[in-house]
Amino acid sequence: MIVHTERKNTTTAVIIYEILRKYWYITILLIISAAGAVIAGLIPPRIIQSFIDIYLTNGHSISEAGKRIIKIALAYFSSFAVIAFFEIIKEAVLSAAGQKIAVTMRTTMLRKMEHLPALYFTMNESGTTVSRFTNDIEAVQSLFTNGVVGMAIDLLKIIGIVVSMWMFNSILGIFMLCILPLVYVITRFFQKRMLYAQKKKRRIIAQVTGFVPETVRSIRMIHSFGKESYMQRKYAACITENYNTIEKINLYDSIYSPIIRTICSLIIASLAVLASAHLSFALITAGMAAASIQYIMDVFEPIGNIGMELQSIQSAFAGISRVNEFLAAEEEPQKNENASAILFQQIRTGNKITIDLEHVTFAYNTTSGKILDDISLTIKPEERITFVGRTGAGKSTLFNIIPGLLIPQSGEVLINGINITEIPNTDKRRIFGCVAQHFDFIKGTIAEQIAMGDKAVTRADIEEALDFTGMLRYVRSLEKGLDTPAEQRLFSQGQLQLLAVSRAIVAHPPVLLLDEITANLDSATEKNLLTILEKAGRGRTVLSVSHRLSAQIQCDCIITVKNGRLYEKPIQ
């Protein structure tokens, strides 16, 4: 039976929904605390209204009120204690929910990244991807701590205040309802402009985030060619654009708040005039006026908060759209979990590896030309082929297509009749041993550089691979031997290439892929490496890329890659 590994794309909204459903008790606690904070916030102005109308305007002196006033005072201060209690619970719950969302989102994105094809990382800068894991996820997290939930609570406060004022006097309620649309229009006006500016800011931050590590990585080249001023100008251009965008956001924010405060003052003044007029159809007592002023001040506090929350929400939506783009990115084709078992069973029973490229066509995008155009090639067991051609002809692209790192737009690559795209990536190491121009370090010991987290690779396998390349003696001479933390300064360029060969052969793959491995070596080191590769290639299919025919191992034929086609030249 053929079993496929099923994977489904998701979105930020689905992830957040699943978190809230899984941690339902957090959702309930958040609703209770938010509702409690809103209701408790309506109580203090009511107490003020009762105190003024009952005890001050009806001719009662404070001495006559006696114990009742003490009870009212205690009730007034107790209401603020209840508000503080619910606010503390609400903030704690929001923080917990935000952390769970951030952790779950990053975990989901990491799993997604494991299934993205190599083409995604070719077409997208590393800084952009890092920014989505950091800045954009933080923006999504702030959607809860400072955004949508806070705005929902503030809207509930506004509704509660309007209802309370309506209960005092319908004229007061109508008065507030007439003002709120004006506030909405102003808020909407700034919302549209801030969203555009926030999206632009996110894009620029991604460029700046990627610019610094890429500059550090290329610092030797920059110094060698004297391009410091050029890089400074590029960085300054990014920073200046980012500064201008933030200035625009700050401008909108600085204008919004004063407008709201001005409207608040005008409403309070209008209410004072209305109360002092003693209109028969709008009878407003002194207590109602005092409570209404408090409500008005309270209603414009959440409206002012909405301005800040709006900024967080727009920033979060910009981040969400970028995260959703990442989560919606096209993944590698589904893997057939039985394909590797079938292939390895063939190898164990004595079948050799045959590689067939059938009508393969590949281009990096629709606007660029075809790198490979309808090529077909059969690589026989234990055959040695060297690919040559000018820079950019497609040699390295072909080397990424053969092990399935890049997926052709049409055609297929077959390993003993099995499509390479069906073989899980975790099993490809036992089929292909890849040696590139540069040795890429991972964080860990020298042994971990060779094993690469493969539990099937034993300590004995690592020592055998290092001994094969002549590196075991040197590694054992280090302070902790195989357990020495790996650093580039410990090895020469030639030793790094030997480590790369050890990494490639440790899993005993039947196919070796050698991509310009002698490009950065001197002649003596190159000769030593070619000797080791000749030995490593015995009994294996060996495919190599070389610009110099003098720097290649013995081969059965040379294939020139030119204009997207292959031209074979057998070796006599």
XYZ file of C-alpha atoms in Angstrom:
572
model
C 0.000 0.000 0.000
C 1.261 3.487 -0.881
C 1.153 5.912 2.018
C 1.559 9.634 1.484
C 2.508 12.174 4.109
C -0.459 14.565 4.137
C 0.163 18.232 4.832
C -2.374 21.020 4.801
C -1.718 24.739 4.505
C -3.070 26.821 7.349
C -3.536 30.492 8.135
C -2.937 32.771 11.096
C -6.684 32.932 11.834
C -6.979 29.127 11.931
C -3.966 28.825 14.249
C -5.345 31.448 16.650
C -8.771 29.782 16.623
C -7.238 26.387 17.418
C -5.261 27.898 20.313
C -8.337 29.553 21.807
C -10.307 26.329 21.377
C -7.577 24.210 22.943
C -7.130 26.574 25.869
C -10.855 27.258 26.276
C -10.461 28.110 29.946
C -8.233 31.051 29.001
C -10.905 32.297 26.601
C -13.629 32.032 29.255
C -11.449 33.737 31.870
C -10.686 36.538 29.403
C -14.409 37.081 28.684
C -15.288 37.112 32.393
C -12.474 39.491 33.329
C -13.209 41.824 30.415
C -16.944 41.907 31.172
C -16.234 42.444 34.861
C -13.864 45.333 34.134
C -16.427 47.004 31.825
C -19.369 46.634 34.236
C -17.339 47.677 37.276
C -16.156 50.764 35.373
C -19.757 51.990 35.069
C -20.364 51.969 38.811
C -18.308 54.963 40.164
C -20.192 57.677 38.182
C -23.492 56.155 39.366
C -22.339 56.467 42.968
C -21.363 60.115 42.376
C -24.781 60.845 40.864
C -26.588 59.285 43.846
C -24.445 61.135 46.371
C -24.985 64.570 44.775
C -28.689 64.241 44.050
C -29.675 62.592 47.340
C -27.395 64.189 49.896
C -26.227 67.521 48.502
C -29.013 68.940 46.326
C -31.880 67.858 48.630
C -30.776 69.976 51.561
C -29.158 67.228 53.638
C -26.008 68.261 55.431
C -22.989 66.045 55.628
C -23.446 65.703 59.402
C -27.011 64.467 58.900
C -25.910 61.886 56.356
C -23.574 60.310 58.872
C -22.876 56.652 58.328
C -24.529 56.619 54.889
C -21.807 58.837 53.478
C -19.140 56.509 54.887
C -20.879 53.574 53.187
C -21.035 55.504 49.903
C -17.344 56.368 50.154
C -16.464 52.746 50.863
C -18.609 51.639 47.928
C -16.891 54.213 45.688
C -13.388 53.074 46.560
C -14.446 49.401 46.521
C -15.651 49.798 42.945
C -12.145 50.906 41.922
C -10.676 47.912 43.771
C -12.978 45.608 41.784
C -11.963 47.346 38.544
C -8.277 46.857 39.411
C -8.885 43.176 40.235
C -10.517 42.466 36.871
C -7.880 44.502 35.011
C -5.063 42.468 36.593
C -6.719 39.195 35.605
C -7.384 40.509 32.091
C -3.773 41.604 31.530
C -2.407 38.299 32.881
C -4.719 36.292 30.604
C -3.869 38.457 27.587
C -0.143 37.980 28.217
C -0.542 34.196 28.524
C -2.647 34.012 25.351
C -0.134 36.171 23.454
C 2.774 33.931 24.476
C 0.922 30.772 23.455
C 0.078 32.318 20.089
C 3.704 33.358 19.473
C 5.100 29.927 20.388
C 2.505 28.050 18.329
C 2.933 30.342 15.323
C 6.732 29.984 15.287
C 6.464 26.200 15.707
C 3.985 25.989 12.825
C 6.174 28.186 10.618
C 9.245 26.093 11.426
C 7.408 22.928 10.393
C 6.295 24.713 7.246
C 9.857 25.729 6.459
C 10.977 22.093 6.644
C 8.668 21.324 3.703
C 9.521 24.324 1.523
C 11.480 23.593 -1.661
C 14.977 24.961 -2.181
C 13.567 27.324 -4.805
C 11.771 29.306 -2.080
C 15.070 30.136 -0.360
C 16.642 30.966 -3.717
C 13.899 33.464 -4.550
C 13.540 34.990 -1.056
C 16.261 36.736 0.937
C 17.200 35.194 4.284
C 16.501 38.495 6.068
C 12.910 38.457 4.826
C 12.316 34.973 6.226
C 13.966 35.855 9.557
C 11.790 38.977 9.795
C 8.655 36.855 9.450
C 9.749 34.661 12.356
C 10.604 37.648 14.577
C 9.029 41.032 13.790
C 5.866 39.726 12.143
C 5.130 37.180 14.886
C 5.657 39.877 17.524
C 3.142 42.012 15.635
C 0.635 39.136 15.632
C 1.205 38.679 19.374
C 0.563 42.378 19.985
C -2.750 41.920 18.182
C -3.971 40.361 21.443
C -1.991 42.202 24.074
C -2.520 45.701 22.608
C -4.875 45.254 19.668
C -8.136 43.552 18.834
C -9.042 42.337 22.334
C -8.246 45.730 23.837
C -10.291 47.450 21.147
C -13.237 45.091 21.753
C -13.120 45.886 25.474
C -12.944 49.626 24.780
C -15.921 49.378 22.403
C -17.883 47.579 25.130
C -16.981 50.389 27.519
C -18.281 52.942 25.014
C -21.543 51.021 24.559
C -21.981 50.647 28.324
C -21.424 54.370 28.877
C -23.897 55.358 26.144
C -26.527 53.017 27.639
C -25.907 54.418 31.137
C -26.286 58.005 29.901
C -29.479 57.012 28.050
C -30.833 55.657 31.348
C -30.151 59.044 32.926
C -31.880 60.939 30.158
C -32.674 59.967 26.580
C -31.431 63.370 25.393
C -27.997 62.578 26.795
C -28.021 59.205 25.022
C -29.050 60.778 21.707
C -26.429 63.476 22.194
C -23.688 60.845 22.550
C -25.000 58.787 19.622
C -24.736 61.853 17.388
C -21.106 62.400 18.379
C -19.877 58.825 17.930
C -20.252 58.698 14.083
C -17.960 61.736 13.848
C -15.377 59.940 15.922
C -15.788 56.820 13.735
C -15.236 58.794 10.510
C -12.074 60.375 11.913
C -10.829 56.976 13.123
C -11.531 55.358 9.749
C -9.713 58.174 7.941
C -6.534 57.525 9.903
C -6.986 53.731 9.753
C -6.625 53.552 5.961
C -3.497 55.683 5.862
C -1.826 53.972 8.799
C -2.370 50.515 7.276
C -0.512 51.500 4.105
C 2.320 53.060 6.102
C 2.591 50.007 8.401
C 2.864 47.616 5.446
C 5.609 49.755 3.950
C 7.390 49.854 7.307
C 7.301 46.043 7.577
C 8.790 45.673 4.120
C 11.623 48.087 4.877
C 12.349 46.451 8.248
C 12.726 43.112 6.446
C 15.266 44.706 4.073
C 17.222 46.269 6.949
C 17.126 43.002 8.938
C 18.600 41.089 6.018
C 21.097 43.797 5.048
C 23.206 43.627 8.231
C 23.944 39.853 8.359
C 24.515 39.754 4.601
C 27.007 42.612 4.934
C 28.817 40.872 7.804
C 28.968 37.671 5.749
C 30.569 39.537 2.847
C 32.730 41.910 4.894
C 36.039 40.581 3.522
C 34.901 41.063 -0.043
C 33.641 44.561 0.786
C 36.992 45.546 2.296
C 38.947 43.887 -0.510
C 37.167 45.914 -3.201
C 36.934 49.100 -1.149
C 33.135 49.185 -1.307
C 32.537 50.432 2.242
C 31.060 53.747 1.089
C 28.813 51.961 -1.423
C 27.409 49.658 1.286
C 26.990 52.627 3.628
C 24.940 54.451 0.995
C 22.715 51.389 0.459
C 22.194 51.004 4.203
C 21.576 54.733 4.629
C 18.948 54.620 1.876
C 17.087 51.814 3.711
C 17.332 53.620 7.052
C 16.175 56.924 5.538
C 13.164 55.302 3.888
C 12.312 53.567 7.164
C 12.685 56.872 9.045
C 10.376 58.694 6.633
C 7.757 55.956 6.910
C 7.852 56.002 10.722
C 7.615 59.793 10.653
C 4.431 59.517 8.603
C 2.986 57.007 11.105
C 3.929 59.274 14.018
C 2.354 62.237 12.222
C -0.980 60.453 11.919
C -0.776 59.346 15.564
C 0.137 62.849 16.814
C -2.766 64.443 14.908
C -5.357 61.849 15.950
C -5.069 62.205 19.739
C -5.375 66.055 19.919
C -8.458 65.931 17.693
C -10.109 63.460 20.052
C -9.216 65.562 23.110
C -10.657 68.700 21.462
C -13.938 66.925 20.682
C -14.074 65.707 24.293
C -13.738 69.272 25.619
C -16.454 70.594 23.279
C -18.887 67.860 24.376
C -18.317 68.590 28.072
C -18.862 72.301 27.450
C -22.070 71.561 25.510
C -23.328 69.331 28.315
C -22.657 72.052 30.881
C -24.684 74.540 28.812
C -27.495 72.000 28.381
C -27.656 71.282 32.125
C -27.649 74.968 33.120
C -30.476 75.829 30.698
C -33.043 73.825 32.776
C -34.940 72.769 29.658
C -38.293 71.078 30.341
C -37.715 68.329 27.777
C -34.170 67.712 28.987
C -34.289 67.871 32.750
C -30.768 67.136 33.920
C -29.970 67.162 37.625
C -26.637 68.193 39.082
C -25.847 64.570 39.871
C -26.662 63.506 36.308
C -24.468 66.261 34.938
C -21.550 65.301 37.204
C -21.933 61.605 36.362
C -22.305 62.380 32.647
C -19.118 64.455 32.662
C -17.343 61.539 34.281
C -18.827 59.186 31.674
C -17.771 61.511 28.860
C -14.225 61.617 30.186
C -14.366 57.845 30.515
C -15.781 57.337 27.009
C -13.037 59.348 25.367
C -10.354 57.447 27.196
C -11.206 54.200 25.324
C -11.695 56.218 22.120
C -8.189 57.619 22.587
C -6.950 54.104 23.294
C -8.559 52.943 20.066
C -6.164 55.248 18.218
C -3.165 53.455 19.724
C -4.822 50.063 19.404
C -5.562 50.873 15.798
C -1.849 51.287 15.154
C -1.124 47.916 16.763
C -3.910 46.272 14.765
C -2.734 47.721 11.460
C 0.817 46.632 12.239
C -0.463 43.177 13.167
C -2.537 42.890 9.989
C 0.519 43.793 7.936
C 2.451 41.088 9.791
C -0.411 38.606 9.447
C -0.542 39.092 5.677
C 3.193 38.362 5.442
C 2.924 35.316 7.721
C -0.025 34.036 5.673
C 2.057 34.449 2.513
C 4.725 32.285 4.121
C 2.222 29.657 5.277
C 0.601 29.601 1.819
C 3.920 29.131 -0.011
C 3.960 26.101 -2.292
C 5.485 23.075 -0.595
C 7.424 20.167 -1.977
C 5.322 17.410 -3.572
C 3.846 14.811 -1.258
C 6.247 12.044 -0.311
C 5.633 8.339 -0.794
C 6.801 6.777 2.457
C 7.168 3.394 0.770
C 9.347 4.712 -2.079
C 12.546 4.621 -0.031
C 11.807 1.131 1.257
C 11.287 -0.124 -2.313
C 14.483 1.543 -3.521
C 16.626 0.333 -0.606
C 15.246 -3.171 -1.047
C 16.391 -3.044 -4.688
C 19.871 -1.945 -3.591
C 20.099 -4.716 -0.954
C 19.188 -7.330 -3.550
C 22.064 -6.233 -5.807
C 20.375 -3.706 -8.100
C 22.504 -0.693 -8.919
C 21.304 2.896 -9.130
C 20.145 4.165 -12.513
C 19.184 7.813 -12.879
C 16.870 8.926 -15.705
C 16.126 12.536 -16.566
C 13.084 12.578 -18.834
C 12.231 15.791 -20.716
C 13.228 18.052 -17.834
C 12.494 21.774 -18.226
C 13.289 24.303 -15.521
C 13.161 28.086 -15.047
C 13.457 30.018 -11.797
C 10.424 32.165 -12.650
C 8.095 32.860 -15.543
C 9.876 36.066 -16.578
C 13.364 34.556 -16.863
C 14.498 32.255 -19.638
C 14.644 28.492 -19.334
C 17.770 27.293 -17.563
C 17.197 23.720 -18.775
C 15.035 23.048 -21.818
C 13.547 19.580 -22.405
C 16.695 17.639 -21.496
C 16.818 13.858 -21.269
C 19.707 11.811 -19.906
C 20.276 8.289 -18.606
C 23.057 7.823 -16.040
C 24.074 4.200 -15.799
C 25.167 2.454 -12.586
C 28.685 3.459 -11.420
C 29.047 5.814 -14.367
C 31.273 8.870 -13.950
C 30.143 12.041 -15.686
C 31.647 15.519 -15.566
C 29.443 18.498 -16.438
C 31.152 21.574 -17.857
C 29.952 24.906 -19.184
C 30.173 28.628 -18.664
C 29.084 30.252 -15.417
C 25.293 30.448 -15.287
C 24.792 27.735 -17.883
C 22.767 25.613 -15.428
C 25.276 23.071 -14.077
C 24.528 23.717 -10.407
C 20.812 23.940 -11.194
C 20.999 20.473 -12.758
C 22.799 19.229 -9.646
C 19.937 20.533 -7.502
C 17.304 18.947 -9.740
C 18.841 15.451 -9.691
C 18.423 14.964 -5.890
C 15.058 16.714 -5.947
C 16.044 20.003 -4.297
C 14.574 21.894 -7.233
C 11.386 20.697 -8.935
C 11.262 21.058 -12.750
C 8.252 22.723 -14.359
C 7.912 19.686 -16.607
C 9.549 16.304 -16.881
C 10.795 14.118 -14.061
C 13.874 12.556 -12.484
C 13.644 8.805 -11.849
C 15.822 6.722 -9.542
C 15.385 3.101 -10.587
C 11.992 4.094 -11.947
C 10.909 5.965 -8.774
C 10.250 9.684 -9.051
C 12.791 11.557 -6.907
C 10.067 13.890 -5.602
C 8.358 10.929 -3.883
C 11.407 10.018 -1.806
C 11.397 11.664 1.664
C 14.234 14.130 2.197
C 15.376 12.250 5.289
C 16.197 9.223 3.095
C 17.962 11.037 0.275
C 21.214 11.136 2.219
C 21.494 7.376 1.795
C 21.194 7.841 -1.969
C 23.167 11.026 -2.657
C 26.366 12.272 -1.077
C 26.769 15.973 -1.922
C 30.041 17.895 -1.740
C 29.740 21.623 -2.499
C 32.298 24.403 -2.953
C 31.948 25.542 0.657
C 31.564 23.643 3.908
C 28.546 24.918 5.833
C 28.828 24.630 9.607
C 25.973 23.827 11.946
C 26.096 24.593 15.645
C 27.687 21.633 17.415
C 30.737 19.419 17.667
C 32.910 18.053 14.875
C 31.089 14.720 15.155
C 27.772 16.509 14.719
C 29.099 18.229 11.584
C 29.515 14.785 10.027
C 26.402 13.061 11.427
C 24.095 16.080 10.833
C 21.637 14.797 13.432
C 21.202 11.441 11.658
C 20.578 8.882 14.415
C 21.446 6.046 12.029
C 25.040 7.345 11.802
C 27.101 5.829 14.606
C 30.322 7.013 16.208
C 32.142 4.254 14.345
C 30.684 5.494 11.035
C 31.963 9.003 11.750
C 35.457 7.777 12.595
C 35.485 5.577 9.493
C 34.495 8.496 7.244
C 37.139 10.787 8.788
C 39.767 8.056 8.531
C 38.906 7.563 4.856
C 39.654 11.217 4.117
C 42.729 11.320 6.354
C 41.170 13.719 8.844
C 40.776 11.379 11.827
C 44.314 11.829 13.118
C 44.046 15.620 13.068
C 40.624 15.628 14.732
C 41.871 13.318 17.494
C 44.761 15.725 18.127
C 42.308 18.448 19.146
C 41.588 18.919 22.842
C 38.251 17.092 22.858
C 38.654 15.100 19.669
C 35.344 14.468 17.922
C 33.572 16.345 20.699
C 35.465 19.569 20.009
C 33.060 22.447 19.231
C 33.407 23.014 15.495
C 34.761 26.395 14.416
C 36.037 27.474 11.030
C 39.338 28.732 12.479
C 40.302 25.150 13.395
C 40.545 24.038 9.766
C 42.294 25.073 6.578
C 40.340 25.347 3.320
C 41.577 21.944 2.213
C 40.601 20.352 5.533
C 37.138 21.843 5.222
C 36.710 20.140 1.863
C 37.860 16.847 3.371
C 35.259 17.303 6.116
C 32.682 17.847 3.376
C 33.707 14.560 1.736
C 33.478 12.790 5.122
C 29.990 14.203 5.619
C 28.975 13.021 2.147
C 30.202 9.421 2.433
C 29.336 8.682 6.084
C 25.895 7.321 5.106
C 27.418 5.142 2.343
C 25.405 6.629 -0.566
C 25.673 4.965 -4.009
C 25.804 8.382 -5.783
C 28.291 11.224 -5.256
C 27.560 14.776 -6.420
C 30.669 16.971 -6.578
C 30.024 20.664 -7.305
C 33.232 22.615 -8.076
C 34.904 21.278 -4.952
C 38.433 22.319 -5.989
C 37.519 25.918 -6.839
C 39.241 27.456 -3.790
C 42.206 25.096 -3.368
C 45.887 25.333 -4.238
C 47.351 22.772 -6.621
C 48.886 20.520 -3.934
C 45.696 20.384 -1.853
C 43.666 19.901 -5.017
C 45.760 16.908 -6.044
C 45.352 15.307 -2.592
C 41.595 15.873 -2.636
C 41.214 14.405 -6.140
C 43.117 11.299 -5.032
C 40.721 10.813 -2.108
C 37.717 11.392 -4.366
C 39.016 8.818 -6.842
C 39.097 6.332 -4.006
C 35.670 7.419 -2.716
C 34.167 7.054 -6.196
C 34.962 3.375 -6.537
C 31.748 1.388 -6.812
C 29.680 4.578 -6.925
C 28.046 6.730 -9.556
C 29.985 10.015 -9.598
C 28.599 13.227 -11.074
C 30.832 16.276 -10.928
C 30.859 19.904 -12.050
C 34.135 21.491 -13.088
C 35.306 24.598 -14.904
C 38.807 23.212 -15.341
C 39.332 19.837 -16.974
C 42.611 19.517 -15.085
C 40.698 19.678 -11.798
C 38.393 16.720 -12.340
C 38.456 13.065 -11.426
C 38.584 10.429 -14.135
C 35.254 10.170 -15.930
C 33.523 8.169 -18.634
C 32.159 11.176 -20.491
C 32.015 14.961 -20.423
C 28.667 16.704 -20.860
C 28.587 20.368 -21.813
C 25.637 22.401 -20.546
C 24.883 25.144 -23.059
C 21.737 27.154 -23.822
C 19.622 24.833 -21.695
C 20.671 21.680 -23.549
C 23.172 18.865 -22.898
C 25.948 17.944 -25.345
C 27.691 14.662 -24.575
C 31.302 13.905 -25.433
C 32.491 10.347 -24.619
C 36.036 9.876 -23.331
C 38.135 7.693 -25.616
